[in-house]
Coordinates of C-alpha atoms in Angstrom, one line a residue:
Chain Q
M1 CA 48.5 2.7 146.4
Q2 CA 46.5 3.9 149.4
E3 CA 47.6 0.8 151.3
W4 CA 51.1 1.6 150.8
F5 CA 50.7 5.2 151.5
E6 CA 48.9 4.2 154.9
S7 CA 51.7 1.8 155.9
V8 CA 54.3 4.5 155.3
A9 CA 52.3 6.9 157.4
A10 CA 51.9 4.4 160.1
S11 CA 55.6 3.7 160.1
F12 CA 56.4 7.3 160.1
E13 CA 54.0 7.7 163.1
R14 CA 55.8 4.9 165.0
A15 CA 59.1 6.3 164.2
F16 CA 58.5 9.9 165.1
I17 CA 55.4 10.4 166.8
T18 CA 54.2 7.4 169.3
G19 CA 55.5 8.2 172.7
D20 CA 56.6 11.5 171.7
R21 CA 59.7 9.7 170.1
W22 CA 60.6 13.1 168.2
K23 CA 61.9 14.3 171.7
I24 CA 64.5 11.7 171.6
Y25 CA 65.8 13.0 168.2
L26 CA 65.5 16.4 169.3
A27 CA 67.6 15.9 172.4
G28 CA 70.1 13.8 170.4
L29 CA 70.3 16.7 167.8
G30 CA 70.9 19.1 171.0
I31 CA 73.9 16.9 171.9
T32 CA 75.1 16.8 168.3
V33 CA 75.0 20.7 168.0
E34 CA 76.4 21.4 171.4
V35 CA 79.5 19.1 171.0
S36 CA 80.2 20.2 167.4
F37 CA 79.8 24.0 168.1
F38 CA 82.0 24.0 171.2
A39 CA 84.5 21.6 169.7
A40 CA 84.6 23.9 166.7
I41 CA 85.5 26.9 168.7
L42 CA 88.0 24.9 170.7
G43 CA 89.6 23.6 167.7
L44 CA 89.9 27.1 166.0
L45 CA 91.8 28.5 169.1
I46 CA 94.0 25.4 169.4
G47 CA 94.5 25.2 165.6
T48 CA 95.4 28.9 165.4
L49 CA 97.8 28.7 168.2
L50 CA 99.5 25.6 166.9
A51 CA 99.8 26.9 163.5
F52 CA 101.8 30.0 164.7
M53 CA 103.7 27.7 167.0
K54 CA 104.7 25.5 164.0
M55 CA 105.5 28.7 161.8
S56 CA 107.7 30.1 164.4
V57 CA 111.4 30.5 163.4
G58 CA 114.2 31.2 165.6
K59 CA 116.7 34.1 164.9
D60 CA 119.2 31.5 163.5
G61 CA 116.6 30.4 161.0
R62 CA 116.1 27.0 162.9
R63 CA 112.8 25.6 164.1
T64 CA 112.0 26.6 167.7
P65 CA 110.9 24.2 170.5
W66 CA 107.3 25.5 169.9
S67 CA 107.4 24.5 166.3
I68 CA 108.8 21.0 167.3
I69 CA 105.9 20.7 170.1
A70 CA 103.3 21.6 167.6
N71 CA 104.6 19.1 165.0
I72 CA 104.5 16.3 167.6
Y73 CA 101.0 17.2 168.5
I74 CA 99.8 17.3 164.9
D75 CA 101.5 14.1 164.1
I76 CA 99.9 12.2 167.1
I77 CA 96.4 13.4 166.7
R78 CA 96.4 12.8 162.9
G79 CA 97.9 9.5 163.4
T80 CA 95.3 8.0 165.5
P81 CA 91.6 7.4 165.1
V82 CA 89.3 9.9 166.8
V83 CA 87.1 7.1 168.2
L84 CA 90.2 5.8 170.0
Q85 CA 90.9 9.2 171.2
L86 CA 87.7 9.6 172.7
L87 CA 87.8 6.3 174.4
I88 CA 91.1 7.1 175.7
M89 CA 89.9 10.6 177.0
Y90 CA 86.8 9.0 178.6
F91 CA 88.2 5.9 180.2
I92 CA 91.8 6.7 181.0
V93 CA 92.4 10.5 181.1
F94 CA 89.2 11.9 182.6
T95 CA 88.4 8.9 184.9
F96 CA 87.5 11.5 187.6
S97 CA 84.7 13.1 185.4
R98 CA 81.6 11.4 183.8
N99 CA 80.5 14.6 182.2
A100 CA 80.6 13.0 178.8
V101 CA 79.4 16.1 176.8
M102 CA 82.5 18.1 178.2
I103 CA 84.9 15.2 177.4
A104 CA 83.5 14.8 173.9
I105 CA 83.9 18.6 173.3
I106 CA 87.5 18.5 174.6
T107 CA 88.3 15.5 172.5
F108 CA 86.8 16.8 169.2
G109 CA 88.3 20.2 170.0
I110 CA 91.7 18.7 170.3
N111 CA 91.4 16.6 167.3
S112 CA 89.9 19.3 165.1
G113 CA 92.7 21.7 166.3
A114 CA 95.3 19.4 164.6
Y115 CA 93.8 19.7 161.3
V116 CA 92.8 23.5 161.9
A117 CA 96.4 24.1 162.4
E118 CA 97.5 22.9 159.0
I119 CA 94.6 24.8 157.4
V120 CA 95.7 28.1 159.1
R121 CA 99.2 27.4 158.4
A122 CA 98.7 26.9 154.7
G123 CA 96.4 30.0 154.4
V124 CA 99.1 32.2 156.1
L125 CA 102.0 30.8 154.0
A126 CA 99.9 31.4 150.6
V127 CA 100.1 35.1 151.2
D128 CA 103.0 36.4 149.2
K129 CA 106.1 36.9 151.1
G130 CA 106.4 40.4 149.4
Q131 CA 103.4 41.6 151.6
T132 CA 105.4 40.6 154.8
E133 CA 108.6 42.3 153.5
A134 CA 106.9 45.4 152.5
G135 CA 105.3 45.7 156.0
R136 CA 108.7 45.0 157.8
S137 CA 110.5 47.3 155.6
L138 CA 108.2 50.3 156.8
G139 CA 109.3 49.4 160.2
L140 CA 106.2 47.4 161.3
S141 CA 107.0 44.6 163.8
Q142 CA 106.3 41.0 162.8
A143 CA 103.2 40.9 165.0
Q144 CA 101.8 44.2 163.4
T145 CA 102.5 42.8 159.9
M146 CA 100.7 39.7 160.7
L147 CA 97.7 41.3 162.3
Y148 CA 97.1 44.3 159.8
I149 CA 98.5 42.7 156.4
V150 CA 98.9 39.1 156.5
I151 CA 96.0 37.7 158.6
P152 CA 93.3 39.6 156.8
Q153 CA 94.4 38.1 153.5
A154 CA 95.1 34.7 155.0
V155 CA 91.5 34.5 156.1
K156 CA 90.2 34.2 152.6
N157 CA 92.4 31.3 151.9
I158 CA 91.4 29.7 155.1
L159 CA 87.8 30.0 154.9
P160 CA 86.8 27.3 152.3
P161 CA 89.0 24.4 154.0
M162 CA 87.8 25.7 157.3
G163 CA 84.2 25.2 156.3
N164 CA 85.1 21.8 155.1
E165 CA 86.7 21.0 158.5
F166 CA 83.5 22.2 160.4
I167 CA 81.5 19.8 158.3
I168 CA 83.5 16.9 158.9
L169 CA 83.6 17.7 162.6
L170 CA 79.7 17.8 162.7
K171 CA 79.4 14.5 161.3
E172 CA 82.3 12.9 163.3
T173 CA 80.5 13.6 166.5
A174 CA 78.3 10.8 165.5
I175 CA 80.6 8.5 167.3
V176 CA 79.9 10.0 170.8
G177 CA 77.5 7.0 171.5
Y178 CA 80.7 5.2 172.3
V179 CA 80.9 7.1 175.8
G180 CA 77.2 6.9 176.5
L181 CA 75.9 10.1 174.9
T182 CA 72.9 10.0 173.0
D183 CA 73.3 12.2 169.9
L184 CA 71.3 12.3 166.8
T185 CA 72.8 9.1 165.4
R186 CA 72.4 7.2 168.6
A187 CA 68.9 8.6 169.0
A188 CA 67.9 7.2 165.6
N189 CA 69.4 3.9 166.5
Q190 CA 67.5 3.6 169.8
V191 CA 64.2 4.2 168.1
S192 CA 64.9 1.7 165.3
S193 CA 65.8 -0.9 167.9
R194 CA 62.5 -0.3 169.6
T195 CA 60.2 -0.2 166.5
Y196 CA 62.3 -2.9 164.7
E197 CA 62.0 -0.7 161.7
P198 CA 65.4 0.9 160.9
F199 CA 64.2 2.6 157.8
M200 CA 62.3 5.9 159.1
P201 CA 64.8 6.8 161.9
L202 CA 67.9 6.2 160.0
I203 CA 67.0 8.0 156.9
G204 CA 65.3 10.7 159.2
A205 CA 68.4 11.3 161.0
A206 CA 70.5 11.3 157.6
I207 CA 68.1 14.0 156.3
I208 CA 68.6 16.1 159.3
Y209 CA 72.4 16.0 159.2
F210 CA 72.1 16.8 155.4
S211 CA 70.0 19.8 156.0
M212 CA 72.2 21.3 158.7
I213 CA 75.2 20.9 156.4
K214 CA 73.4 22.2 153.5
V215 CA 72.6 25.4 155.4
L216 CA 76.1 25.7 156.7
T217 CA 77.6 25.3 153.3
I218 CA 75.2 28.0 151.8
L219 CA 76.2 30.5 154.6
L220 CA 79.9 29.7 154.2
G221 CA 79.5 30.3 150.5
K222 CA 77.8 33.7 151.1
L223 CA 80.7 34.8 153.5
E224 CA 83.3 33.5 151.0
R225 CA 81.8 35.6 148.3
K226 CA 81.5 38.6 150.4
L227 CA 85.3 38.3 151.5
R228 CA 86.3 37.6 147.6
A229 CA 84.7 40.8 146.7
S230 CA 87.9 42.8 147.6
D231 CA 89.9 41.0 145.0
N232 CA 88.5 42.5 141.9
R233 CA 86.7 45.5 142.9
Chain L
M1 CA 125.3 58.1 156.1
I2 CA 125.6 54.5 155.5
I3 CA 128.9 52.5 155.9
V4 CA 129.3 49.0 154.8
E5 CA 132.3 47.0 155.9
N6 CA 133.3 43.7 154.5
L7 CA 129.8 42.5 154.0
H8 CA 129.3 38.7 153.3
K9 CA 126.2 36.7 152.8
T10 CA 125.9 33.1 152.3
F11 CA 122.4 31.5 152.0
P12 CA 122.6 28.6 154.4
T13 CA 120.0 26.3 152.6
T14 CA 121.9 26.4 149.2
D15 CA 125.5 27.3 150.5
N16 CA 125.4 30.0 147.9
H17 CA 128.1 32.7 148.6
V18 CA 126.2 35.6 147.1
L19 CA 128.1 38.6 148.5
R20 CA 131.8 38.2 149.0
G21 CA 133.3 41.2 150.8
I22 CA 131.6 44.6 150.1
S23 CA 132.6 47.8 151.6
C24 CA 131.4 51.1 150.7
H25 CA 130.5 54.5 152.1
I26 CA 127.3 56.5 151.2
T27 CA 126.9 60.0 152.1
A28 CA 123.7 62.0 152.3
G29 CA 122.2 63.2 149.2
E30 CA 124.0 60.8 147.0
K31 CA 122.2 58.9 144.3
I32 CA 123.8 55.6 144.2
V33 CA 123.0 53.4 141.2
V34 CA 124.0 49.5 141.5
V35 CA 124.1 47.8 138.2
G36 CA 125.6 44.4 137.2
P37 CA 124.6 41.1 135.6
S38 CA 121.9 39.1 137.1
G39 CA 123.0 36.9 140.2
S40 CA 125.9 39.3 140.8
G41 CA 124.3 40.2 144.3
K42 CA 122.8 43.5 143.7
S43 CA 119.5 42.9 145.2
T44 CA 120.9 40.8 148.2
F45 CA 123.3 43.8 148.7
L46 CA 120.2 46.1 148.9
R47 CA 118.2 43.9 151.0
C48 CA 121.1 43.6 153.6
L49 CA 121.1 47.3 154.0
N50 CA 117.8 47.2 155.6
L51 CA 118.4 43.8 157.1
L52 CA 115.6 42.0 155.1
E53 CA 118.5 39.7 154.6
Q54 CA 120.7 39.1 157.6
P55 CA 124.5 39.5 156.6
S56 CA 126.6 36.5 157.3
E57 CA 129.5 38.5 158.1
G58 CA 130.4 42.3 158.2
K59 CA 129.1 45.5 159.6
I60 CA 126.7 48.1 158.6
W61 CA 126.3 51.4 160.1
F62 CA 123.3 53.7 159.5
D63 CA 123.5 57.5 160.8
G64 CA 126.2 56.4 163.1
T65 CA 124.2 53.3 164.6
E66 CA 125.8 49.9 163.9
I67 CA 122.5 48.2 162.6
T68 CA 124.2 44.8 162.4
D69 CA 124.5 44.7 166.2
P70 CA 122.0 42.4 167.6
Q71 CA 121.2 45.1 170.2
T72 CA 119.9 47.6 167.6
D73 CA 116.1 47.9 167.0
V74 CA 115.8 46.9 163.5
N75 CA 112.2 48.3 163.3
H76 CA 113.3 51.6 164.2
V77 CA 116.0 51.7 161.8
R78 CA 113.7 50.7 159.0
T79 CA 111.1 53.5 159.7
R80 CA 114.0 55.9 158.4
M81 CA 115.0 53.6 155.5
G82 CA 112.4 53.1 152.9
M83 CA 112.3 50.4 150.5
V84 CA 110.6 50.1 147.0
F85 CA 110.2 46.5 145.6
Q86 CA 110.3 45.1 142.1
Q87 CA 106.9 43.6 142.8
F88 CA 105.4 46.8 144.3
N89 CA 104.1 44.9 147.1
L90 CA 101.2 47.2 148.0
F91 CA 99.0 45.8 150.7
N92 CA 96.2 43.8 148.6
N93 CA 93.7 44.1 151.6
L94 CA 93.9 47.9 151.8
T95 CA 92.9 50.7 149.7
V96 CA 95.5 53.1 148.3
I97 CA 95.3 55.6 151.1
A98 CA 95.2 53.1 153.7
N99 CA 98.2 51.6 152.3
I100 CA 99.9 54.8 152.7
M101 CA 98.7 55.6 156.1
L102 CA 99.2 52.3 157.8
A103 CA 102.7 52.4 158.9
P104 CA 102.8 56.1 160.1
V105 CA 99.6 55.6 162.1
K106 CA 100.3 52.2 163.6
L107 CA 103.9 53.3 164.5
K108 CA 102.5 56.4 166.1
I109 CA 104.6 58.8 164.1
M110 CA 101.4 60.7 163.1
S111 CA 98.0 61.1 164.1
K112 CA 95.3 59.7 161.9
S113 CA 94.4 63.1 160.5
E114 CA 97.9 64.3 160.0
A115 CA 98.6 60.8 158.1
E116 CA 95.7 61.5 155.9
A117 CA 96.6 65.2 155.1
N118 CA 100.2 64.0 154.3
A119 CA 99.0 61.1 152.1
M120 CA 96.8 63.3 150.1
K121 CA 99.7 65.8 149.6
L122 CA 101.9 62.8 148.5
L123 CA 99.1 61.5 146.0
E124 CA 98.8 64.6 144.6
R125 CA 102.5 64.9 144.0
V126 CA 102.3 61.7 141.9
D127 CA 99.1 62.9 140.3
L128 CA 97.1 59.9 141.6
L129 CA 94.7 61.7 144.1
D130 CA 91.8 60.1 142.3
K131 CA 92.9 56.4 143.3
R132 CA 92.7 57.1 146.8
D133 CA 90.0 54.8 147.5
S134 CA 91.0 52.2 144.9
Y135 CA 92.3 48.8 145.7
P136 CA 95.7 47.5 144.5
S137 CA 94.2 45.0 142.1
Q138 CA 92.5 48.0 140.4
L139 CA 95.7 49.8 139.6
S140 CA 98.1 49.4 136.5
G141 CA 101.7 48.4 137.4
G142 CA 103.1 52.0 137.0
Q143 CA 100.3 53.3 139.2
K144 CA 101.1 50.6 141.9
Q145 CA 104.8 51.4 141.8
R146 CA 104.2 55.2 142.2
I147 CA 102.0 54.5 145.1
A148 CA 104.6 52.2 146.7
I149 CA 107.0 55.1 146.4
V150 CA 104.6 57.5 147.9
R151 CA 104.0 54.7 150.7
T152 CA 107.7 54.8 151.6
L153 CA 107.8 58.6 151.4
A154 CA 105.0 58.9 154.0
M155 CA 107.6 57.7 156.7
N156 CA 109.7 60.7 155.8
P157 CA 112.7 58.3 155.4
Q158 CA 116.4 59.6 155.2
V159 CA 117.3 57.2 152.4
I160 CA 115.2 55.0 150.1
L161 CA 116.4 51.7 148.7
F162 CA 114.9 50.8 145.2
D163 CA 115.1 47.2 144.3
E164 CA 114.7 47.1 140.3
P165 CA 111.6 49.3 140.6
T166 CA 111.0 49.1 136.9
S167 CA 111.8 45.6 136.1
S168 CA 108.4 44.2 136.1
L169 CA 106.7 47.1 134.4
D170 CA 105.3 47.1 131.0
P171 CA 107.5 49.3 128.8
E172 CA 105.1 52.1 128.6
M173 CA 104.9 52.4 132.2
V174 CA 108.6 52.5 133.0
G175 CA 108.7 56.2 132.0
E176 CA 106.1 57.4 134.6
V177 CA 107.8 55.6 137.8
L178 CA 111.3 57.0 136.4
E179 CA 109.8 60.6 136.3
V180 CA 108.9 60.2 139.8
M181 CA 112.3 58.9 140.9
K182 CA 114.0 61.7 139.2
D183 CA 111.7 64.2 141.0
L184 CA 112.5 62.6 144.1
A185 CA 116.4 62.7 143.3
E186 CA 116.1 66.5 142.6
S187 CA 114.5 67.0 145.9
G188 CA 117.6 66.0 147.6
M189 CA 116.6 62.5 148.7
T190 CA 119.5 60.0 149.2
M191 CA 118.7 56.9 147.0
V192 CA 120.4 53.5 146.3
V193 CA 118.9 52.2 143.1
V194 CA 119.3 48.7 141.8
T195 CA 118.2 48.9 138.2
H196 CA 118.9 47.9 134.6
E197 CA 118.0 51.4 133.2
M198 CA 121.3 52.6 132.1
G199 CA 119.6 55.9 131.0
F200 CA 118.5 56.7 134.5
A201 CA 121.8 55.7 135.9
R202 CA 123.6 58.1 133.6
E203 CA 121.1 60.9 134.2
V204 CA 120.4 60.7 137.8
G205 CA 123.1 58.8 139.6
T206 CA 125.8 60.4 141.3
R207 CA 127.8 57.2 141.6
I208 CA 127.4 54.1 139.7
M209 CA 128.6 50.6 141.2
F210 CA 129.3 47.8 139.0
M211 CA 128.9 44.5 141.0
D212 CA 129.9 41.2 139.6
E213 CA 130.1 37.8 141.5
G214 CA 129.4 39.3 144.9
K215 CA 131.8 42.1 144.8
I216 CA 132.0 45.8 143.7
V217 CA 134.1 45.8 140.6
E218 CA 134.1 49.5 140.0
E219 CA 132.5 52.6 141.0
N220 CA 132.6 55.9 139.3
P221 CA 130.6 59.0 138.7
P222 CA 128.5 58.4 135.5
S223 CA 130.8 60.3 133.2
S224 CA 134.0 58.2 133.8
F225 CA 131.8 55.0 134.5
F226 CA 130.4 55.1 131.1
G227 CA 133.0 57.1 129.3
N228 CA 136.1 55.3 130.6
P229 CA 135.3 51.8 132.0
E230 CA 138.5 50.5 133.7
S231 CA 137.9 46.8 134.2
V232 CA 137.4 44.3 131.3
R233 CA 134.3 42.9 132.9
L234 CA 132.7 46.3 133.1
Q235 CA 133.5 47.0 129.5
E236 CA 132.0 43.6 128.5
F237 CA 129.0 44.4 130.5
L238 CA 128.6 47.8 129.0
S239 CA 129.0 46.6 125.6
K240 CA 126.0 44.2 126.1
V241 CA 123.6 46.5 127.8
L242 CA 124.3 49.9 125.9

């Protein structure tokens, strides 16, 4: 028993302590968080814009050019693997820049935007049409009705799937190793190829991802409950 | 006050020809009650009056302005033309008082304090002052509809359109809403009411329109409308609802 315990401790030491290896994970974690965080913000901006573009209706009730553009964007992004999008961005589009972090943020932002667009659109459409009609019938403009009445109610519908999207995004950034970035996943992989002991680094990284997402889930759950409170006060 | 000329409405997606040439003239102070079988186009007609539905053909004038003219500022027209809905449509994210104050304040018709004072006065009038900080989800159907009427009144409209205001209420709450509407009628408000409440039509209406298959088949003051219906279709309709 003691022998087993000692060997686990030794293997833990090799995976995390020896040669200050914990710094590799920490730096990797930094990249993971940086890319995810800024990509999430970019995705939120792009997605919201796309959602309203897609929902725009012309005076004659037809789809606007904006709506068609948004549709094409969403189609293309959802129809191709994000790894491929990252490679295309790094090796074809941004050949003039080797700032891989920035390219990763842009790629994941653009990718996430397509999914966020559908989330926002569904959330806005789920608000009863009568709410808009009541706003318009009082003389409020389309924009005012959106801003004061529809969007505050849509946020409640949007929050749960949006949380889901952020969680997916955080995990998906594990592919940035393809363009030479050392994120948490790659850091773990590097250590295991140095120690020839994959168990500790890989399980360790998994635990770190899991913990981050658990915390995120708890925070989102709290926010959601707070917003729902107005439903049955 | 409102002139409607040869109004047609076809819903393009279903190709459903709902309104087939409606013309009428509504003068200030009138209480028009629109009745008819379901699917006759009553609600669509009402919703065309404030352009919640875009007419396919025909013209509407309100207070001398042709509102069907694309140049007309529809939002401005709607500030003077209130609407009360079957489903109340109170803003779920706002308290009662915020519901009432939103449009007057955001459209810069009143200052915040003016709007609040006005809202309080109106709430007192419908006896719901104690609900000022409640959310719509905490109110009964009858209370919601009374608040919805107050919300419309807060804009000081020249006419109020009622789209089946009591149709989704529990029977015991119909009375309290009709009471507010009668009150409003007595105060001289111009009203256009789509309803199935024949008692209200008879008591409050100054003119009753019977619609069927997208047309106004007959329109008369209540006494002759109910006492001496001319068309066969109206006679049939009345024999079913009275």
